[in-house]
């Protein structure tokens, strides 16, 4: 999954990693570690992208989903500020707020947060108090180098 990248100086840490994604079928979620922290990469299907767009109004920030394909999202596999590991819950799985059909994503079993496949925090109820808001999962900057390689840089 990872490609070795020579550093410019032997004592300098790498500032990026290349990950092979050509073998990731659409709809795949793959965990990885970067700088000692757990992250996930999500390769979406067209249906997942449609669901993410439909879910935008139910996210705290309302950040839109771009129409680039293939679509990948890379973000932290821990919630903040406590750093609880997030758990994957596929589409249709039970969720905290059952009014809307769960379209798939992640949840925090420690503090009851929910995130979609883009790492955006989901508003569980339309009238949910701001005090219950959780931050979006920490997204990684990346570049799709070709159809089979994602470069993560930070």
Tab-separated table of C-alpha atoms in Angstrom:
chain	number	residue	atom	x	y	z
A	1	UNK	CA	0.000	0.000	0.000
A	2	UNK	CA	2.846	2.438	0.716
A	3	UNK	CA	5.708	3.303	-1.601
A	4	UNK	CA	9.163	4.084	-0.313
A	5	UNK	CA	10.053	7.709	-0.931
A	6	UNK	CA	13.688	8.704	-0.572
A	7	UNK	CA	14.276	11.712	1.612
A	8	UNK	CA	16.480	14.594	0.443
A	9	UNK	CA	18.662	14.278	3.482
A	10	UNK	CA	19.217	11.121	5.466
A	11	UNK	CA	18.220	12.798	8.739
A	12	UNK	CA	15.078	14.541	7.431
A	13	UNK	CA	11.727	12.828	7.966
A	14	UNK	CA	9.576	12.259	4.880
A	15	UNK	CA	7.040	14.979	4.286
A	16	UNK	CA	4.736	12.768	2.229
A	17	UNK	CA	3.750	9.195	1.499
A	18	UNK	CA	2.433	7.671	-1.697
A	19	UNK	CA	-0.352	5.127	-1.352
A	20	UNK	CA	-1.435	2.741	-4.050
A	21	UNK	CA	-5.175	3.012	-4.535
A	22	UNK	CA	-5.530	1.394	-7.945
A	23	UNK	CA	-6.449	-1.900	-6.274
A	24	UNK	CA	-9.121	-0.277	-4.073
A	25	UNK	CA	-12.551	-1.082	-5.479
A	26	UNK	CA	-15.144	1.706	-5.184
A	27	UNK	CA	-16.811	1.594	-1.762
A	28	UNK	CA	-13.618	0.500	0.015
A	29	UNK	CA	-12.361	1.882	3.341
A	30	UNK	CA	-8.702	1.271	4.181
A	31	UNK	CA	-6.957	2.215	7.434
A	32	UNK	CA	-3.382	3.505	7.448
A	33	UNK	CA	-0.960	5.258	9.793
A	34	UNK	CA	0.738	8.572	9.068
A	35	UNK	CA	3.145	10.198	11.504
A	36	UNK	CA	2.092	7.754	14.208
A	37	UNK	CA	-1.640	8.481	13.951
A	38	UNK	CA	-4.449	6.322	12.537
A	39	UNK	CA	-6.268	7.543	9.427
A	40	UNK	CA	-8.639	6.086	6.856
A	41	UNK	CA	-8.916	6.467	3.114
A	42	UNK	CA	-12.374	6.114	1.595
A	43	UNK	CA	-12.863	5.454	-2.107
A	44	UNK	CA	-16.462	6.268	-2.890
A	45	UNK	CA	-18.943	4.789	-5.297
A	46	UNK	CA	-21.176	7.053	-7.366
A	47	UNK	CA	-24.047	6.223	-4.989
A	48	UNK	CA	-21.908	7.200	-1.977
A	49	UNK	CA	-21.136	10.566	-3.619
A	50	UNK	CA	-24.839	11.141	-4.283
A	51	UNK	CA	-25.594	10.282	-0.639
A	52	UNK	CA	-22.856	12.649	0.582
A	53	UNK	CA	-24.332	15.485	-1.460
A	54	UNK	CA	-27.834	14.720	-0.147
A	55	UNK	CA	-26.490	14.662	3.411
A	56	UNK	CA	-24.763	18.085	3.200
A	57	UNK	CA	-27.732	19.898	4.752
A	58	UNK	CA	-27.535	17.525	7.742
A	59	UNK	CA	-23.876	18.293	8.489
A	60	UNK	CA	-22.820	20.974	10.947
A	61	UNK	CA	-20.553	22.836	8.542
A	62	UNK	CA	-22.435	22.209	5.304
A	63	UNK	CA	-19.190	21.828	3.311
A	64	UNK	CA	-20.182	20.764	-0.232
A	65	UNK	CA	-18.872	17.643	-1.961
A	66	UNK	CA	-16.927	18.212	-5.199
A	67	UNK	CA	-17.805	16.232	-8.306
A	68	UNK	CA	-14.331	14.819	-9.006
A	69	UNK	CA	-14.121	11.135	-9.819
A	70	UNK	CA	-12.760	8.867	-8.622
A	71	UNK	CA	-13.451	10.471	-5.254
A	72	UNK	CA	-11.257	9.783	-2.245
A	73	UNK	CA	-11.515	11.153	1.273
A	74	UNK	CA	-8.667	10.867	3.792
A	75	UNK	CA	-9.159	11.768	7.426
A	76	UNK	CA	-8.302	10.926	11.015
A	77	UNK	CA	-9.662	7.712	12.494
A	78	UNK	CA	-9.933	9.377	15.915
A	79	UNK	CA	-12.338	12.023	17.091
A	80	UNK	CA	-11.181	15.089	18.914
A	81	UNK	CA	-10.627	16.340	21.536
A	82	UNK	CA	-10.454	13.049	23.455
A	83	UNK	CA	-9.010	11.001	20.613
A	84	UNK	CA	-11.510	8.149	20.766
A	85	UNK	CA	-11.186	5.754	17.801
A	86	UNK	CA	-14.071	6.104	15.365
A	87	UNK	CA	-15.936	2.989	14.238
A	88	UNK	CA	-17.190	2.322	10.709
A	89	UNK	CA	-20.944	1.803	10.344
A	90	UNK	CA	-22.100	0.854	6.818
A	91	UNK	CA	-25.261	2.169	5.180
A	92	UNK	CA	-28.411	1.017	6.977
A	93	UNK	CA	-26.620	0.249	10.272
A	94	UNK	CA	-28.261	1.329	13.554
A	95	UNK	CA	-27.399	4.881	14.548
A	96	UNK	CA	-27.937	7.318	17.380
A	97	UNK	CA	-30.718	9.317	15.722
A	98	UNK	CA	-33.004	6.987	13.748
A	99	UNK	CA	-35.188	9.677	12.100
A	100	UNK	CA	-33.078	9.609	8.928
A	101	UNK	CA	-31.798	6.516	7.174
A	102	UNK	CA	-28.105	6.081	7.990
A	103	UNK	CA	-26.172	6.443	4.736
A	104	UNK	CA	-22.924	5.096	6.131
A	105	UNK	CA	-19.939	6.656	7.833
A	106	UNK	CA	-18.321	6.594	11.249
A	107	UNK	CA	-19.362	7.086	14.861
A	108	UNK	CA	-17.607	7.775	18.159
A	109	UNK	CA	-18.659	5.291	20.852
A	110	UNK	CA	-17.158	7.558	23.545
A	111	UNK	CA	-19.066	10.795	22.899
A	112	UNK	CA	-21.816	9.866	20.414
A	113	UNK	CA	-20.524	11.855	17.422
A	114	UNK	CA	-21.296	10.781	13.844
A	115	UNK	CA	-19.417	11.546	10.612
A	116	UNK	CA	-20.132	10.823	6.980
A	117	UNK	CA	-17.723	9.257	4.483
A	118	UNK	CA	-16.182	12.684	3.860
A	119	UNK	CA	-15.371	13.116	7.581
A	120	UNK	CA	-18.029	15.828	8.058
A	121	UNK	CA	-19.842	15.924	11.397
A	122	UNK	CA	-23.484	14.945	11.059
A	123	UNK	CA	-26.175	16.888	12.877
A	124	UNK	CA	-28.117	14.064	14.489
A	125	UNK	CA	-31.332	16.030	15.015
A	126	UNK	CA	-32.581	19.124	13.193
A	127	UNK	CA	-32.901	20.989	16.512
A	128	UNK	CA	-29.669	19.667	18.036
A	129	UNK	CA	-28.086	22.129	20.423
A	130	UNK	CA	-24.751	23.698	19.479
A	131	UNK	CA	-23.284	22.257	22.695
A	132	UNK	CA	-23.574	18.783	21.126
A	133	UNK	CA	-21.604	19.775	18.030
A	134	UNK	CA	-18.458	17.763	17.292
A	135	UNK	CA	-15.681	18.961	14.978
A	136	UNK	CA	-15.199	17.401	11.576
A	137	UNK	CA	-12.591	14.641	11.494
A	138	UNK	CA	-9.095	15.971	10.752
A	139	UNK	CA	-8.733	15.784	6.949
A	140	UNK	CA	-5.415	15.127	5.238
A	141	UNK	CA	-4.261	17.113	2.234
A	142	UNK	CA	-3.624	14.807	-0.699
A	143	UNK	CA	-3.060	14.771	-4.419
A	144	UNK	CA	-4.319	12.160	-6.837
A	145	UNK	CA	-1.111	11.624	-8.801
A	146	UNK	CA	-2.676	9.204	-11.249
A	147	UNK	CA	-5.575	6.769	-11.128
A	148	UNK	CA	-3.545	4.407	-8.940
A	149	UNK	CA	-1.600	6.642	-6.506
A	150	UNK	CA	-2.589	9.123	-3.833
A	151	UNK	CA	0.130	11.336	-2.335
A	152	UNK	CA	-0.509	12.413	1.239
A	153	UNK	CA	1.387	15.526	2.288
A	154	UNK	CA	1.433	17.461	5.477
